[in-house]
mmCIF file of C-alpha atoms in Angstrom:
data_model
loop_
_atom_site.group_PDB
_atom_site.id
_atom_site.type_symbol
_atom_site.label_atom_id
_atom_site.label_comp_id
_atom_site.label_asym_id
_atom_site.label_seq_id
_atom_site.Cartn_x
_atom_site.Cartn_y
_atom_site.Cartn_z
ATOM 1 C CA MET A 86 24.871 -0.391 -10.138
ATOM 2 C CA LEU A 87 21.245 0.767 -10.114
ATOM 3 C CA ALA A 88 21.781 4.415 -9.194
ATOM 4 C CA PRO A 89 24.565 6.917 -9.796
ATOM 5 C CA ARG A 90 27.135 7.135 -7.022
ATOM 6 C CA LYS A 91 28.077 10.770 -7.579
ATOM 7 C CA LYS A 92 24.596 12.176 -7.101
ATOM 8 C CA LEU A 93 21.957 10.715 -4.804
ATOM 9 C CA TRP A 94 18.408 10.778 -6.103
ATOM 10 C CA SER A 95 16.057 11.431 -3.220
ATOM 11 C CA THR A 96 12.520 10.260 -3.782
ATOM 12 C CA PRO A 97 10.054 13.158 -3.626
ATOM 13 C CA ALA A 98 7.165 12.698 -1.158
ATOM 14 C CA SER A 99 4.730 13.150 -4.032
ATOM 15 C CA ALA A 100 6.221 10.112 -5.825
ATOM 16 C CA ILE A 101 5.697 8.033 -2.681
ATOM 17 C CA ASP A 102 2.075 9.185 -2.473
ATOM 18 C CA VAL A 103 1.487 8.219 -6.111
ATOM 19 C CA ALA A 104 3.121 4.821 -5.550
ATOM 20 C CA LEU A 105 0.914 4.160 -2.519
ATOM 21 C CA ASP A 106 -2.187 5.117 -4.482
ATOM 22 C CA PHE A 107 -1.067 2.864 -7.336
ATOM 23 C CA ALA A 108 -0.433 -0.091 -4.986
ATOM 24 C CA GLN A 109 -3.791 0.148 -3.186
ATOM 25 C CA PRO A 110 -5.277 -1.782 -1.626
ATOM 26 C CA LEU A 111 -2.379 -3.034 0.491
ATOM 27 C CA ASP A 112 -3.429 -5.704 2.961
ATOM 28 C CA HIS A 113 -1.890 -7.390 5.983
ATOM 29 C CA ASN A 114 -0.329 -10.143 3.814
ATOM 30 C CA ASP A 115 1.565 -7.737 1.555
ATOM 31 C CA VAL A 116 5.337 -7.304 1.756
ATOM 32 C CA VAL A 117 6.658 -4.035 0.315
ATOM 33 C CA TYR A 118 10.254 -3.853 -0.928
ATOM 34 C CA ASP A 119 12.068 -0.553 -1.479
ATOM 35 C CA VAL A 120 15.019 -1.150 -3.800
ATOM 36 C CA GLY A 121 17.736 1.417 -3.144
ATOM 37 C CA CYS A 122 16.097 2.566 0.082
ATOM 38 C CA GLY A 123 18.761 5.177 0.860
ATOM 39 C CA ASP A 124 17.929 6.952 4.118
ATOM 40 C CA GLY A 125 14.647 5.035 4.574
ATOM 41 C CA ARG A 126 12.272 7.930 3.825
ATOM 42 C CA VAL A 127 10.048 5.851 1.508
ATOM 43 C CA LEU A 128 9.775 3.033 4.032
ATOM 44 C CA ILE A 129 8.981 5.460 6.849
ATOM 45 C CA GLN A 130 6.367 7.342 4.840
ATOM 46 C CA MET A 131 4.681 4.148 3.661
ATOM 47 C CA ALA A 132 4.843 2.456 7.073
ATOM 48 C CA SER A 133 3.453 5.522 8.836
ATOM 49 C CA ARG A 134 0.167 5.017 6.955
ATOM 50 C CA SER A 135 -0.298 1.432 8.128
ATOM 51 C CA ILE A 136 -3.158 0.648 10.490
ATOM 52 C CA PRO A 137 -3.609 -2.665 12.323
ATOM 53 C CA PHE A 138 -5.820 -5.238 10.663
ATOM 54 C CA SER A 139 -8.592 -6.958 12.589
ATOM 55 C CA SER A 140 -10.361 -10.190 11.663
ATOM 56 C CA ASP A 141 -13.628 -8.310 11.011
ATOM 57 C CA GLY A 142 -11.906 -6.722 8.010
ATOM 58 C CA GLY A 143 -11.441 -3.279 9.480
ATOM 59 C CA SER A 144 -9.003 -1.290 11.510
ATOM 60 C CA SER A 145 -8.440 -2.437 15.066
ATOM 61 C CA GLU A 146 -7.824 1.185 16.059
ATOM 62 C CA GLU A 147 -10.261 4.054 15.934
ATOM 63 C CA THR A 148 -8.939 7.382 14.769
ATOM 64 C CA ASN A 149 -8.636 9.947 17.527
ATOM 65 C CA ASN A 150 -10.025 12.752 15.412
ATOM 66 C CA ASN A 151 -13.155 12.145 13.392
ATOM 67 C CA SER A 152 -13.105 15.511 11.657
ATOM 68 C CA THR A 153 -11.579 15.597 8.214
ATOM 69 C CA THR A 154 -9.689 18.604 6.963
ATOM 70 C CA SER A 155 -9.117 19.352 3.306
ATOM 71 C CA SER A 156 -5.451 18.392 3.646
ATOM 72 C CA GLN A 157 -6.423 14.999 5.060
ATOM 73 C CA GLN A 158 -8.814 14.415 2.160
ATOM 74 C CA SER A 159 -6.027 14.874 -0.383
ATOM 75 C CA SER A 160 -3.545 12.592 1.379
ATOM 76 C CA PRO A 161 -3.302 8.897 0.450
ATOM 77 C CA THR A 162 -5.522 6.491 2.291
ATOM 78 C CA HIS A 163 -4.307 4.220 5.022
ATOM 79 C CA HIS A 164 -3.497 0.572 4.408
ATOM 80 C CA TYR A 165 -3.000 -2.667 6.355
ATOM 81 C CA CYS A 166 0.507 -3.625 5.162
ATOM 82 C CA LYS A 167 2.741 -4.400 8.114
ATOM 83 C CA GLN A 168 5.974 -5.684 6.554
ATOM 84 C CA PHE A 169 8.497 -3.548 4.699
ATOM 85 C CA ILE A 170 11.982 -4.437 3.443
ATOM 86 C CA GLY A 171 14.572 -1.935 2.260
ATOM 87 C CA ILE A 172 17.557 -2.904 0.144
ATOM 88 C CA GLU A 173 20.577 -0.609 0.125
ATOM 89 C CA ILE A 174 24.055 -1.280 -1.287
ATOM 90 C CA SER A 175 25.849 1.401 0.753
ATOM 91 C CA PRO A 176 26.621 0.360 4.349
ATOM 92 C CA GLU A 177 26.569 4.019 5.432
ATOM 93 C CA ARG A 178 23.149 4.665 3.864
ATOM 94 C CA ALA A 179 21.785 1.366 5.221
ATOM 95 C CA GLU A 180 22.825 2.404 8.726
ATOM 96 C CA GLU A 181 21.330 5.853 8.175
ATOM 97 C CA ALA A 182 18.041 4.173 7.175
ATOM 98 C CA ARG A 183 18.114 1.965 10.280
ATOM 99 C CA SER A 184 18.751 5.009 12.474
ATOM 100 C CA ASN A 185 15.948 7.010 10.841
ATOM 101 C CA ILE A 186 13.566 4.065 11.214
ATOM 102 C CA ARG A 187 14.482 3.621 14.903
ATOM 103 C CA HIS A 188 13.812 7.324 15.467
ATOM 104 C CA ALA A 189 10.465 7.120 13.650
ATOM 105 C CA GLN A 190 9.510 4.094 15.781
ATOM 106 C CA GLU A 191 10.569 5.808 19.012
ATOM 107 C CA THR A 192 8.494 8.890 18.153
ATOM 108 C CA ASN A 193 5.493 6.733 17.162
ATOM 109 C CA GLN A 194 5.595 7.907 13.562
ATOM 110 C CA ILE A 195 5.669 4.207 12.643
ATOM 111 C CA PRO A 196 2.980 2.084 14.334
ATOM 112 C CA SER A 197 4.201 -0.684 16.638
ATOM 113 C CA HIS A 198 2.651 -3.495 14.553
ATOM 114 C CA VAL A 199 4.889 -2.616 11.554
ATOM 115 C CA SER A 200 8.146 -4.422 10.825
ATOM 116 C CA ILE A 201 10.868 -2.816 8.712
ATOM 117 C CA GLU A 202 14.040 -4.662 7.776
ATOM 118 C CA ILE A 203 17.038 -3.125 6.005
ATOM 119 C CA ILE A 204 19.219 -5.449 3.965
ATOM 120 C CA CYS A 205 22.636 -4.090 3.041
ATOM 121 C CA ALA A 206 23.363 -5.780 -0.277
ATOM 122 C CA ASN A 207 23.465 -5.293 -4.008
ATOM 123 C CA ALA A 208 19.833 -5.466 -5.165
ATOM 124 C CA LEU A 209 20.955 -7.460 -8.206
ATOM 125 C CA ASP A 210 22.406 -10.257 -6.024
ATOM 126 C CA THR A 211 19.651 -12.854 -6.049
ATOM 127 C CA ASP A 212 21.670 -15.093 -3.709
ATOM 128 C CA LEU A 213 21.161 -12.471 -0.982
ATOM 129 C CA ILE A 214 17.798 -10.953 -1.956
ATOM 130 C CA ASP A 215 14.649 -13.080 -2.156
ATOM 131 C CA TYR A 216 12.185 -11.129 -4.281
ATOM 132 C CA SER A 217 9.657 -13.976 -4.206
ATOM 133 C CA ARG A 218 8.320 -12.618 -0.894
ATOM 134 C CA ALA A 219 7.599 -9.194 -2.396
ATOM 135 C CA THR A 220 4.045 -8.340 -3.352
ATOM 136 C CA VAL A 221 4.920 -4.675 -4.034
ATOM 137 C CA ILE A 222 8.311 -3.387 -5.175
ATOM 138 C CA PHE A 223 9.049 0.330 -5.049
ATOM 139 C CA LEU A 224 11.639 1.373 -7.630
ATOM 140 C CA TYR A 225 12.779 4.984 -7.961
ATOM 141 C CA LEU A 226 15.868 4.375 -10.042
ATOM 142 C CA VAL A 227 17.729 5.792 -12.989
ATOM 143 C CA PRO A 228 16.636 4.280 -16.349
ATOM 144 C CA ARG A 229 19.713 2.044 -16.526
ATOM 145 C CA GLY A 230 18.917 0.694 -13.053
ATOM 146 C CA LEU A 231 15.350 -0.100 -14.081
ATOM 147 C CA ARG A 232 16.598 -2.016 -17.123
ATOM 148 C CA LEU A 233 19.018 -4.031 -14.967
ATOM 149 C CA ILE A 234 16.542 -4.990 -12.271
ATOM 150 C CA LYS A 235 13.491 -5.614 -14.446
ATOM 151 C CA PRO A 236 14.401 -9.216 -15.437
ATOM 152 C CA ILE A 237 15.039 -10.034 -11.772
ATOM 153 C CA VAL A 238 11.789 -8.699 -10.335
ATOM 154 C CA TRP A 239 9.697 -9.567 -13.417
ATOM 155 C CA PRO A 240 10.958 -12.817 -14.931
ATOM 156 C CA LYS A 241 9.981 -13.213 -18.615
ATOM 157 C CA GLU A 242 6.791 -15.194 -17.928
ATOM 158 C CA ASP A 243 5.542 -12.579 -15.409
ATOM 159 C CA ALA A 244 6.818 -9.454 -17.160
ATOM 160 C CA PRO A 245 4.327 -6.722 -17.994
ATOM 161 C CA ASP A 246 4.239 -5.704 -21.630
ATOM 162 C CA ASN A 247 5.949 -2.301 -21.394
ATOM 163 C CA SER A 248 7.287 -0.858 -24.597
ATOM 164 C CA ASN A 249 9.128 1.891 -22.666
ATOM 165 C CA ASP A 250 11.279 0.473 -19.847
ATOM 166 C CA ASP A 251 11.916 3.961 -18.474
ATOM 167 C CA GLN A 252 8.244 4.241 -17.505
ATOM 168 C CA THR A 253 7.899 0.913 -15.645
ATOM 169 C CA ALA A 254 5.777 1.482 -12.567
#
């Protein structure tokens, strides 16, 4: 188990913003995984910042409002990533994530070019989860969960040299 069952740890929006900043630049070939996606809030927040990629290297959509407010300046930049995958062990939470994602798509919070898939499985089950497709993996887990998943997402030859596993980005 990667997270405690008695208490759910909801990812703060600020942690998602920091993760997006850390992962920049995301491009149209990236695939973002959210391990322990819960209700889908990370996937929705990340996907909502995606803009379509055009072959000239820029956005294929112009922004409707060219003025920039101070709150817009402090928010994370947009990106071109269009594929997101959430992994959730709880069938109830996986369905909640799917429902929240459908609602976000229906209300145009998530752009139409973005694909989000929820896989209901144990994130440690490598027969069901193919991490080789991931270019970015979002992990907001308890320290024990990070220690368990680290050898799966970072095999020994690819592992970063982190002396403190609890601080793995």
